[in-house]
Coordinates of C-alpha atoms in Angstrom, one line a residue:
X1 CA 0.0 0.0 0.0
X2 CA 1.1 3.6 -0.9
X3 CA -0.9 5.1 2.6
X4 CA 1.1 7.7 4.2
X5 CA 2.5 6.1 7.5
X6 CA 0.8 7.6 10.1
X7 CA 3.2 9.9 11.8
X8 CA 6.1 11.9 8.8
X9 CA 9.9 11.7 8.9
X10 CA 11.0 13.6 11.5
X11 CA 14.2 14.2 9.3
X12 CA 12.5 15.9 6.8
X13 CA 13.6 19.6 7.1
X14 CA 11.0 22.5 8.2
X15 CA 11.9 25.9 9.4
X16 CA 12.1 26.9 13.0
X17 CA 9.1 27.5 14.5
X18 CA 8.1 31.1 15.3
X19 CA 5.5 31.7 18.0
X20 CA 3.6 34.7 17.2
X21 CA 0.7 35.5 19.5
X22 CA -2.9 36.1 18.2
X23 CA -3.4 38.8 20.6
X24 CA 0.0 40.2 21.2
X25 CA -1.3 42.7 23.8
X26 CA 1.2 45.3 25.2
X27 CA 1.9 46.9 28.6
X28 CA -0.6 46.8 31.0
X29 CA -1.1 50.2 32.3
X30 CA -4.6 49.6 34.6
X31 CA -4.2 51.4 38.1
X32 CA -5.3 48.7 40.5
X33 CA -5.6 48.8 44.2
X34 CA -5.1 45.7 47.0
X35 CA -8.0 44.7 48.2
X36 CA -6.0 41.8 50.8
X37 CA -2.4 39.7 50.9
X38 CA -4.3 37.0 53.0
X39 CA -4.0 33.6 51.0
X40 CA -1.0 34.4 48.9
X41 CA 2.1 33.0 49.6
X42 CA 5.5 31.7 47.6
X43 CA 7.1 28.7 48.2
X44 CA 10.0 27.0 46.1
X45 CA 9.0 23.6 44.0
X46 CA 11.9 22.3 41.9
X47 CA 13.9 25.0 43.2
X48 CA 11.7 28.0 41.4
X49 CA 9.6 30.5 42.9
X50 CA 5.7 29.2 42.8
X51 CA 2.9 31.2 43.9
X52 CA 0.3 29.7 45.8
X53 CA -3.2 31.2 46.1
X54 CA -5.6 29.8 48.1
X55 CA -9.5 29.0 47.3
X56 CA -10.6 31.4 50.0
X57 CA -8.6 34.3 47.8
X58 CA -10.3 33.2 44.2
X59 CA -13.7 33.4 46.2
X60 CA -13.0 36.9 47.5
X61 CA -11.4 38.7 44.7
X62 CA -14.8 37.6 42.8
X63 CA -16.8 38.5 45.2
X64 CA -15.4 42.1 45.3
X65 CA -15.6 42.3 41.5
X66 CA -19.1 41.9 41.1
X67 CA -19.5 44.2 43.8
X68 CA -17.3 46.7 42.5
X69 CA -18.7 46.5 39.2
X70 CA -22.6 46.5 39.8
X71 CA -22.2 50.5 41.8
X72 CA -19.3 51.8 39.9
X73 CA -17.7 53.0 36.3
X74 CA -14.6 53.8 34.7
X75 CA -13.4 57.0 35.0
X76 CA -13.0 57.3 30.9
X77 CA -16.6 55.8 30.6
X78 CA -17.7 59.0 33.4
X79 CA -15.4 61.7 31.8
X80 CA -17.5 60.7 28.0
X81 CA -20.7 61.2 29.9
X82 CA -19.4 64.4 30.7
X83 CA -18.3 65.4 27.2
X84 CA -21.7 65.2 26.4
X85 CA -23.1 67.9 28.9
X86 CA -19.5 69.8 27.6
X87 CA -20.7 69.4 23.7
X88 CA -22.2 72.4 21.8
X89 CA -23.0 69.9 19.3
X90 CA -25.1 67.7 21.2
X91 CA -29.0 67.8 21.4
X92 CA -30.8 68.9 24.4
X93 CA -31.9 65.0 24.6
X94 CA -28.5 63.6 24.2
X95 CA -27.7 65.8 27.4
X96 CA -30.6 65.2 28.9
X97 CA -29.6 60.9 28.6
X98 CA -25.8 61.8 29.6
X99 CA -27.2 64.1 32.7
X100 CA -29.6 61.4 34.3
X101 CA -27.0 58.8 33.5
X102 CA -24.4 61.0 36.2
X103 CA -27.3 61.6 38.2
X104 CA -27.8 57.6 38.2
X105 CA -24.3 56.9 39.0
X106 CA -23.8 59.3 42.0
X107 CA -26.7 57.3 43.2
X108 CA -25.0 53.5 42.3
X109 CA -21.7 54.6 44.2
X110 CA -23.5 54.9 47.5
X111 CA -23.5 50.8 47.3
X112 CA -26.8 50.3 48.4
X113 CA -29.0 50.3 44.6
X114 CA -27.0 48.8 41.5
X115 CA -26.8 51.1 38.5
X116 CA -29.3 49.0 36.1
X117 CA -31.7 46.5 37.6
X118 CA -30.4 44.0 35.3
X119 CA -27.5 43.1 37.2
X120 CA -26.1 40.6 34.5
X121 CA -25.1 37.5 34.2
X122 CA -21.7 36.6 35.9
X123 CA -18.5 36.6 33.7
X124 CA -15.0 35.5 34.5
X125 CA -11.7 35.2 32.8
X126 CA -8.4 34.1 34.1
X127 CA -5.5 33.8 32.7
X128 CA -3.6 31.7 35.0
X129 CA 0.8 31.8 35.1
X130 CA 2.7 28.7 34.7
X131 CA 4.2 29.5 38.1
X132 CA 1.0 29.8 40.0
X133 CA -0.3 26.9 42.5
X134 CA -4.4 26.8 43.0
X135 CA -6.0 23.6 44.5
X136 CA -7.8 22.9 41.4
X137 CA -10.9 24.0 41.9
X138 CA -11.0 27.5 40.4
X139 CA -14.1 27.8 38.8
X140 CA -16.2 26.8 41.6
X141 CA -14.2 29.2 43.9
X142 CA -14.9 32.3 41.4
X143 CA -18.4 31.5 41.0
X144 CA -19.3 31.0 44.8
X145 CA -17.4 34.5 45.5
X146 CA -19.9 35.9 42.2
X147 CA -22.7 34.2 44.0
X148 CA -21.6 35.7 47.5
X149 CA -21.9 38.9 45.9
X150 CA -26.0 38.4 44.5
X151 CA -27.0 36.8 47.3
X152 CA -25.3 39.9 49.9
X153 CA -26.1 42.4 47.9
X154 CA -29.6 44.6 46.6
X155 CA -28.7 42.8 43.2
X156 CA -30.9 40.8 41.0
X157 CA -31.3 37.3 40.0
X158 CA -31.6 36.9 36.5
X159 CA -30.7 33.0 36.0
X160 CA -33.1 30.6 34.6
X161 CA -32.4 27.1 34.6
X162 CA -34.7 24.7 31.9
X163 CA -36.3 21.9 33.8
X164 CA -37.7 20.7 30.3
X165 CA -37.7 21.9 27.2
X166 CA -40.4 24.3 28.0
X167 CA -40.6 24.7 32.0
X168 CA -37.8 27.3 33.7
X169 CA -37.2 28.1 37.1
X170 CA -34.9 30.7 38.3
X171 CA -32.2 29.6 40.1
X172 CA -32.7 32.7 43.0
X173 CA -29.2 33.1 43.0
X174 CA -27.9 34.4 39.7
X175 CA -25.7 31.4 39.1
X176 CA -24.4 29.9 37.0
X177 CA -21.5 31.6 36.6
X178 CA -19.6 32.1 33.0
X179 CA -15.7 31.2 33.3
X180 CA -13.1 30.2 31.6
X181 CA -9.6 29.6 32.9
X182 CA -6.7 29.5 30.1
X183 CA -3.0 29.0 30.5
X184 CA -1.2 32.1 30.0
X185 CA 1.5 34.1 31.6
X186 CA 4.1 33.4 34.2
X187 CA 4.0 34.3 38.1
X188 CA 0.6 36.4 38.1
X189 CA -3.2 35.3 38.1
X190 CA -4.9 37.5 35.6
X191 CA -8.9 38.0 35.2
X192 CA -11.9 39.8 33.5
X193 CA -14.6 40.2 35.7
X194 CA -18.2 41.2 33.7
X195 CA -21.8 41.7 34.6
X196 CA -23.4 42.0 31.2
X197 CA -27.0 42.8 30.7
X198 CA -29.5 40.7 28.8
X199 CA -30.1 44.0 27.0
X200 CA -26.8 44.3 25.7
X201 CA -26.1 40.8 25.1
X202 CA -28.8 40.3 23.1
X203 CA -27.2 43.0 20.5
X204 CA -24.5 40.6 20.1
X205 CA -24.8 39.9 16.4
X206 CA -22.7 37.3 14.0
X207 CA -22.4 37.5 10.8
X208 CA -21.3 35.0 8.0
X209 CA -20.3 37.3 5.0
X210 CA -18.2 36.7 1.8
X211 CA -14.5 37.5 1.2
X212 CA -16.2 39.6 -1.9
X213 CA -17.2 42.2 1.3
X214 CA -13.4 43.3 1.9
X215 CA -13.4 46.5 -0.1
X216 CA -13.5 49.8 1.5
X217 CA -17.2 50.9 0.0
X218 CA -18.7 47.5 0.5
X219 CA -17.7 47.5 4.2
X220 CA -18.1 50.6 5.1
X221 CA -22.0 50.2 3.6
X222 CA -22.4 46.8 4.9
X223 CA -21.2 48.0 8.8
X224 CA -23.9 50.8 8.2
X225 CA -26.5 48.9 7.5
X226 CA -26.4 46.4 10.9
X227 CA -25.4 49.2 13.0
X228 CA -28.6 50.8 12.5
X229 CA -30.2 47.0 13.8
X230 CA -29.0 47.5 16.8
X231 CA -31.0 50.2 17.9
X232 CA -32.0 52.1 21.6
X233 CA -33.0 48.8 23.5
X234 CA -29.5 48.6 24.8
X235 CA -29.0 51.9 26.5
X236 CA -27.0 53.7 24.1
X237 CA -24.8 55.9 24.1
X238 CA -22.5 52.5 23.7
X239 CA -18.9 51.2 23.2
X240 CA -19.1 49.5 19.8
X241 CA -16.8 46.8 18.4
X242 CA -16.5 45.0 15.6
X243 CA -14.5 42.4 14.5
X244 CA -13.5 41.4 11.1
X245 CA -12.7 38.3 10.3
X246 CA -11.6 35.0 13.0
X247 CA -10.1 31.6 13.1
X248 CA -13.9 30.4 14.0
X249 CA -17.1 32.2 14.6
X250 CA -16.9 31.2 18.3
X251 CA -13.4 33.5 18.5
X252 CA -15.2 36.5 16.3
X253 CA -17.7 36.9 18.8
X254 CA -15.4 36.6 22.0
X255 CA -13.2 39.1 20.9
X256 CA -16.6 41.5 20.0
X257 CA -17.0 41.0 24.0
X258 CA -13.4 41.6 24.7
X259 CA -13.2 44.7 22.3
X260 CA -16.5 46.1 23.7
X261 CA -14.8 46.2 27.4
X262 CA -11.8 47.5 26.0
X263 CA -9.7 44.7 27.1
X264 CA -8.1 44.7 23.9
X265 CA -6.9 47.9 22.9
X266 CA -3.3 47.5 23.7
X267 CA -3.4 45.4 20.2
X268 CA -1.0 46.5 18.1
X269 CA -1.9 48.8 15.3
X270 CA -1.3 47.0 12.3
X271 CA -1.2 43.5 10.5
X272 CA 2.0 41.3 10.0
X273 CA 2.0 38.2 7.6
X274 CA 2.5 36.4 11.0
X275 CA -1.4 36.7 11.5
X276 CA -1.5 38.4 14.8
X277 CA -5.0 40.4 15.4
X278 CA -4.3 44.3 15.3
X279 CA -6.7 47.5 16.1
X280 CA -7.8 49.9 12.9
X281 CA -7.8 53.0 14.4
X282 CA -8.6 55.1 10.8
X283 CA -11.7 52.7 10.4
X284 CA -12.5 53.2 14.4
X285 CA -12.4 57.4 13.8
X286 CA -14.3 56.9 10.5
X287 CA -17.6 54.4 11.8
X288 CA -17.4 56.4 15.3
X289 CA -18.8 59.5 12.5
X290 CA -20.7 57.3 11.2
X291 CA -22.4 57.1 13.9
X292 CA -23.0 60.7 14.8
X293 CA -24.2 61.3 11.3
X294 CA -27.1 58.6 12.1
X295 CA -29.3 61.1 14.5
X296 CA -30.2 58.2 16.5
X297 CA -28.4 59.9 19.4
X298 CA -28.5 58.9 23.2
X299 CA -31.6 56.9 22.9
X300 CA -34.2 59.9 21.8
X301 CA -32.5 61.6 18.7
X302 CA -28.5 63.4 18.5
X303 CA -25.2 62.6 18.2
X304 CA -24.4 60.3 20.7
X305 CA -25.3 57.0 19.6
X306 CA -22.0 55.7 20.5
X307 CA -19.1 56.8 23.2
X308 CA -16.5 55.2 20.8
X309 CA -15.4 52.4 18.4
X310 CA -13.0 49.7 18.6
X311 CA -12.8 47.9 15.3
X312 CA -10.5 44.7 15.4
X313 CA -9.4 43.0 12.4
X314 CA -8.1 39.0 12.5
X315 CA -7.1 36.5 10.4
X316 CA -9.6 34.3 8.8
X317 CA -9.8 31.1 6.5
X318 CA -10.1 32.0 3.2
X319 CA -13.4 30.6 2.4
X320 CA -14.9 32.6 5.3
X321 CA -15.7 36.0 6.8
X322 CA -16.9 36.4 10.0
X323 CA -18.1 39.9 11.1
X324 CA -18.9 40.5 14.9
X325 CA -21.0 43.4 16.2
X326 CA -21.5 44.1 19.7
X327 CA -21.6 47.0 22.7
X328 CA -20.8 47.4 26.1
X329 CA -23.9 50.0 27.3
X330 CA -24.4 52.8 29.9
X331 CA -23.9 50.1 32.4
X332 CA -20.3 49.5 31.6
X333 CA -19.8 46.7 34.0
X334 CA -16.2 45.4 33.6
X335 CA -13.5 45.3 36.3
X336 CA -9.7 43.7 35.7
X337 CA -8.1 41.7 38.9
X338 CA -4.8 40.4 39.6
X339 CA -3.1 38.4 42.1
X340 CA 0.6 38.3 42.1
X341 CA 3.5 37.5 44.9
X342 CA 2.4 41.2 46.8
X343 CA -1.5 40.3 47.3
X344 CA -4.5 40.7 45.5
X345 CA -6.0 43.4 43.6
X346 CA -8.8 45.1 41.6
X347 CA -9.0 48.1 39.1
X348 CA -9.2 51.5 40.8
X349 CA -13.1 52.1 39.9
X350 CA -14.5 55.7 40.2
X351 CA -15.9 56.2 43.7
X352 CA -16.9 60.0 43.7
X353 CA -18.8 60.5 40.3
X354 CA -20.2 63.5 41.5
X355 CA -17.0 65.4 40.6
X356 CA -18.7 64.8 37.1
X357 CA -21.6 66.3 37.7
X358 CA -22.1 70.2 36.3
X359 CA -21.8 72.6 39.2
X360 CA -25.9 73.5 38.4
X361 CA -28.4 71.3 37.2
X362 CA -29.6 72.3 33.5
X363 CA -33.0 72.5 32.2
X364 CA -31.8 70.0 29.8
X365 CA -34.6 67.9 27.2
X366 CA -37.1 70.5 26.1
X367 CA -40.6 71.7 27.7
X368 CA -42.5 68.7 30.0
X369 CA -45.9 67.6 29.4
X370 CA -47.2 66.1 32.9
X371 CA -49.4 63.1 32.9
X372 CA -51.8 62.1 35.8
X373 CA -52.2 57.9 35.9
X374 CA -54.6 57.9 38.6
X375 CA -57.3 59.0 35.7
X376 CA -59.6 56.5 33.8
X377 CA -57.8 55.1 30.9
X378 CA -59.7 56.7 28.6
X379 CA -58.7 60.0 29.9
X380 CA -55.1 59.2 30.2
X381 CA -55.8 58.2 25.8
X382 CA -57.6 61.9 25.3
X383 CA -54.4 63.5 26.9
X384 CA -52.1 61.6 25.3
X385 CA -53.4 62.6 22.1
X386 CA -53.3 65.9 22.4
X387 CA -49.6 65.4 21.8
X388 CA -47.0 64.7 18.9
X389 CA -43.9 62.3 19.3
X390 CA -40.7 62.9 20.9
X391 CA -42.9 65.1 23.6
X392 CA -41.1 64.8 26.8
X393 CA -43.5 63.7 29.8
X394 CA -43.8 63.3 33.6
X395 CA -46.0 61.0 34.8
X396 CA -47.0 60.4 38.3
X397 CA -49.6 57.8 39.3
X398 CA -49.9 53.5 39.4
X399 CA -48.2 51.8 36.6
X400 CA -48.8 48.1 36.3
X401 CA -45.3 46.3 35.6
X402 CA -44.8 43.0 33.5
X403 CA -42.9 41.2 31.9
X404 CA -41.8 38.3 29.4
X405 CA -43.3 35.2 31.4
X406 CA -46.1 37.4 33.3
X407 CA -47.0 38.3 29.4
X408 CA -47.2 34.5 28.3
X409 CA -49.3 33.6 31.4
X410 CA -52.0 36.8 30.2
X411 CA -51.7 35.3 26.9
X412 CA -52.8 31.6 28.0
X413 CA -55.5 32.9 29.4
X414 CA -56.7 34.8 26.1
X415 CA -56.1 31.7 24.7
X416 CA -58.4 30.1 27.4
X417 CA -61.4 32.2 26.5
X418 CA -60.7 34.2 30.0
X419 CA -60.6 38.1 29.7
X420 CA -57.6 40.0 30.8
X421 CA -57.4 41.0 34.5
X422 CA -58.9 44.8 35.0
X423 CA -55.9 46.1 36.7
X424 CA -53.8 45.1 33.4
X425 CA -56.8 47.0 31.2
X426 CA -57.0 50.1 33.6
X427 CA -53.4 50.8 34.6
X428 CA -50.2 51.6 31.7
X429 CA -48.3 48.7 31.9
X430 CA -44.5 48.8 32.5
X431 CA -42.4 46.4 31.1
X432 CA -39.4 46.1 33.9
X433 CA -38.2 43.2 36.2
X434 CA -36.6 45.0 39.9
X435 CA -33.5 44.5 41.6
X436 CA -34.2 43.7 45.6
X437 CA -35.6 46.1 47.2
X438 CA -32.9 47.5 50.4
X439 CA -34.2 47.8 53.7
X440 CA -35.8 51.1 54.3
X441 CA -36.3 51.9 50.5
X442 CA -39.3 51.7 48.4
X443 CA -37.8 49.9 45.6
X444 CA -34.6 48.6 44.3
X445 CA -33.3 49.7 41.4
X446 CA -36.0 49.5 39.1
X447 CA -34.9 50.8 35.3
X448 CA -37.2 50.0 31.9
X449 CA -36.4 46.4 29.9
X450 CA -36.3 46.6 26.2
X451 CA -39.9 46.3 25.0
X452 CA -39.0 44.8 21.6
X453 CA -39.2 41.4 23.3
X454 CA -42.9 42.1 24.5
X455 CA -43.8 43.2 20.5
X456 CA -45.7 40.4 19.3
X457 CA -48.3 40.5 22.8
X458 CA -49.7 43.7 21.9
X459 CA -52.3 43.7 19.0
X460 CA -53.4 41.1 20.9
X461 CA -53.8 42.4 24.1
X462 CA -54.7 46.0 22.6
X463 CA -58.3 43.9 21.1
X464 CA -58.7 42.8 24.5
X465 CA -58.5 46.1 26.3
X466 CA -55.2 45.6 27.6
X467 CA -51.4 47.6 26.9
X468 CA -53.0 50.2 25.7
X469 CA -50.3 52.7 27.5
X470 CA -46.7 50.9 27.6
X471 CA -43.7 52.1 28.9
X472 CA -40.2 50.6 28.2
X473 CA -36.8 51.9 26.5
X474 CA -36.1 51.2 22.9
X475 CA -37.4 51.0 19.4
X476 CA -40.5 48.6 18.7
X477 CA -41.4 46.4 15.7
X478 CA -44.0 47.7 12.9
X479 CA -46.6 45.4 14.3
X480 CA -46.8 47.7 17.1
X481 CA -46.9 51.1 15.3
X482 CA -49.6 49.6 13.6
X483 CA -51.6 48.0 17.0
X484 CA -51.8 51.2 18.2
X485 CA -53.0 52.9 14.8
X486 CA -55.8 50.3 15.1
X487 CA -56.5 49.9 18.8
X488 CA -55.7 53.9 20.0
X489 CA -52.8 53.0 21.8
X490 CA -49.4 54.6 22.9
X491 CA -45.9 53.1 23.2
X492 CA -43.6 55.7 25.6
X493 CA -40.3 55.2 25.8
X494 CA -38.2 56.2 29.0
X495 CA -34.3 56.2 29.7
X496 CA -32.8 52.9 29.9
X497 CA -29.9 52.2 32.3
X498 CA -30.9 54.7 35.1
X499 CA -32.7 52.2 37.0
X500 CA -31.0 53.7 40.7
X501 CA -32.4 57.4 39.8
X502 CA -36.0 56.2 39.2
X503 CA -35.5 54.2 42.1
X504 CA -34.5 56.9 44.3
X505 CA -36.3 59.3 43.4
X506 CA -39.7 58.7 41.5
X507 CA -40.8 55.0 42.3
X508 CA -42.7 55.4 45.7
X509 CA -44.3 51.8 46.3
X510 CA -43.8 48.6 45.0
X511 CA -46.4 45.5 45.6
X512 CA -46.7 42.1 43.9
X513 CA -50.3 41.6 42.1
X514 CA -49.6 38.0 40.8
X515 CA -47.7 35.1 39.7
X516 CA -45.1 35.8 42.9
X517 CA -43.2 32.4 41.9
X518 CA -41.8 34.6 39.0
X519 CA -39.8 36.2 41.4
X520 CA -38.2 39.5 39.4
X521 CA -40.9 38.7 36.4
X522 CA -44.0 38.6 38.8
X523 CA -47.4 41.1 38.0
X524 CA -46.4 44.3 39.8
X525 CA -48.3 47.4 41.2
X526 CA -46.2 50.3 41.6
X527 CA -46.6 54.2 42.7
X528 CA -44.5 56.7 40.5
X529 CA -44.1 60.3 40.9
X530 CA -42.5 62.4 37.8
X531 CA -41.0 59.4 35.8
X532 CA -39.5 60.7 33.3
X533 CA -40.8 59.2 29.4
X534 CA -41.4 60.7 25.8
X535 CA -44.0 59.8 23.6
X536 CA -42.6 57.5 20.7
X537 CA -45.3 55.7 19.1
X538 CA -48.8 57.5 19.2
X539 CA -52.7 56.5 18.3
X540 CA -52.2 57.7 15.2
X541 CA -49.1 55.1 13.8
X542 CA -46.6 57.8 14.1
X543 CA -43.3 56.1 15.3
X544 CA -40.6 58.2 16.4
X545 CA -38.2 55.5 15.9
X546 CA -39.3 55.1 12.3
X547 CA -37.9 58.5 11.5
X548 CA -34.4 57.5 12.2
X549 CA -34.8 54.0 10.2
X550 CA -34.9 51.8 13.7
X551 CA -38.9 51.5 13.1

């Protein structure tokens, strides 16, 4: 037989073998401080220097990360709210967005209500030295010090687990975790610590393209065009990143996640026939305009779609072209961690953000209309129409709040021949899930969710006397626009990712009206007092969204 032999002459001649890194990342310049030097220690093995970390030290580091992380921001992510307020170019609604998401942080850092009631799902990286001794069970250390941190905390739990196919329960204490542990490095423990939002994981977007897309034109026009999908639902303004190309769509879309938390931008700046991954900061500069040209803006209309870009650009098999999408939102929940021979330590977070904060408040998002919920339904309609889109509004009164699975359990009953409940028919309904609530407050934080998800419940429950007010944050599907053409309805749209400030200040009482076993998706009743909203979709199909191409 000719068959190859199964393993080739080692004598036949190859060149030496050059390493080159995909992510050749440079200095690190992070300014960390030490949280403890309890459980590190270095001992010699084979006559080298090992460092030995102890389970106890995984387990806290986490646990202060996703502390850290759910009350506090980045001082760059602070100073670009700023810039906003500091912009002659901005719109009074983009400041009005960057001025309530200060407001909403000064309010986080007092460690009592998260920033966004969607306190994520838990996130870990390591990168773990060769010289670095653990007793082998790191992942279960990092998550139980992530799950210290939910269950100690006013933080939600957002975990389902599938007991069938159909049937979920939530696991009432936000685990599992997410981590992965690689082999990298020498006498340090490295880490990524991340609380991401379903809102903003859910604009994670892959897409399979064609070599044929690789001209300037063609991808410039094609990164337009699924920019625009992502819309408001995510809190903008964001941190974008794309990523071109990837050894597998599974590596594409982890360095989108990477990029988004800037954990990459120490990337070199260009390309080498080695393959390594490299930052285009021309392409960055010239989508980040891109994105100011859209008018999408902060959420309601402006300039501020986007903080700032990061576009990465990796090698790729030549019969395929992966392109990643994705953003890190207003809550920019991301903290780096260490643990070398001197103790253990976290990134130096921002603890006063009121030094951001303009010395007087502005009268910032145009005139207010004021809305009175305690008013038949049919009254709150009549006002409401006396209005155009984008009107700014106040309203104060009882909102009913639910949610994905309190939505299917309404629909079942539809379904059942059974009429909707009158408090769903008589009240606006919110669409929002709430952090715990801390003792001696009202609420906990307490922010909108993105209502696209609720889209195809409402002609439905709009024929049935139901939804005929909703409040959430983002842009909604045509289907809506036209329920409420049909049915009289209105879709308002309030700030997404200040979910501390409306808990502070306008939510007054909370009460649970049904399904309870949904924990953080149960029925609802709350008190509000000047939540802030605008009028994007009105009675008569008008969709403010539409205008910018989101509708």
């Amino acid at each position: 037989m000719n068959a190859p032999t199964a393993f080739p002459d080692p004598q036949k001649p190859v060149p030496p073998y050059k390493h080159t890194p995909l992510f050749p990342l440079g200095e690190d310049t992070t300014p960390y401080k030490k949280v403890t030097t309890e459980g590190v220690r270095v001992e010699k093995v084979l006559g080298k220097d090992m460092l030995v970390v102890s389970r106890e030290a995984l387990r806290a580091l986490s646990e202060a990360a996703f502390g850290e992380i759910n009350h506090y921001l980045r001082p760059s992510h602070l100073k670009q709210l700023r810039a906003i307020l500091d912009d002659r170019e901005a719109s009074d609604n983009d400041k009005f967005v960057a001025f309530d998401f200060l407001k909403n942080a000064n309010i986080a850092a007092g460690g009592i209500l998260p920033m966004c009631q969607d306190t994520g799902t838990a996130i870990i990286m390591g990168k773990k030295g060769a010289r670095v001794l653990t007793d082998g069970d790191d992942e279960a250390a990092l998550s139980e010090g992530a799950r210290d941190a939910y269950l100690r905390r006013n933080l939600r739990y957002s975990q389902v687990a599938p007991l069938s196919m159909y049937e979920e329960k939530n696991t009432a204490n936000n685990m599992p975790a997410q981590c992965e542990i690689y082999a990298e490095g020498d006498d340090a423990y490295k880490f990524m610590f991340m609380a991401k939002g379903g809102g903003s994981a859910n604009k994670s977007f892959l897409f399979q393209a064609t070599p044929s897309v690789l001209t300037k034109d063609r991808l410039l026009a094609f990164l337009k065009e699924k920019i625009l999908t992502l819309g408001t639902a995510a809190c903008p303004p964001y941190h974008l990143a794309i990523v071109i190309g990837g050894t597998s769509a599974e590596l594409c879309m982890k360095t989108v996640k990477l990029a988004s938390a800037r954990y990459l931008d120490a990337l070199p700046t260009h390309g080498s026939a080695d393959g390594n991954a490299f930052r285009d900061q021309e392409m960055e500069q010239e989508i980040h305009k891109m994105t100011q040209s859209l008018g999408v803006g902060a959420q309601f209309g402006g300039k501020y779609f986007c903080h700032d870009v990061r576009v990465i650009r990796m090698p790729r098999h030549g019969a395929s072209l992966p392109i990643g999408l994705g953003v890190s939102c207003s809550a920019d929940r991301q903290v780096l961690g260490k643990i070398t021979k001197d103790g253990v330590y976290l990134e130096e977070l921002e603890h006063n953000p009121a030094q951001y904060l303009p010395v007087v408040e502005q009268a910032l998002g145009g005139d207010v209309v004021r809305i009175d919920l305690n008013q038949p339904m049919k009254d709150i309609l009549a006002t409401l129409a006396k209005h155009p889109i984008k009107t700014r509004l106040s309203v104060t009164g009882t909102m009913i709040v639910a949610r994905d699975s309190a939505h299917a359990k309404l629909r079942e009953r539809l379904e059942k021949g059974e009429a909707l409940p009158d408090y769903f028919k008589n009240h606006p309904i919110y669409y929002a899930g709430p952090a715990k609530t801390p003792e001696g407050y009202a609420s906990g934080a307490f922010g909108p969710t993105t209502a696209g998800r609720m889209d195809s419940f409402v002609d439905q429950f709009q024929a049935a006397g139901g939804s005929m007010v909703m409040l959430a944050k983002g842009n909604r599907a045509p289907s809506v626009r036209e329920a409420c053409r049909k049915h009289g309805g209105f879709y308002l749209g309030s700030i997404g990712g200040a979910a501390a400030n409306l808990a502070e200040h306008c939510i007054k009482k909370v009460e649970v009206v049904e399904y309870p076993e949904l924990g953080m998706e149960a029925i609802w009743r709350i008190e509000v007092v000047d939540f802030p909203a605008f009028i994007i979709i009105d009675d008569k199909g008008n969709d403010f969204f539409k205008e910018l191409n989101l509708g």
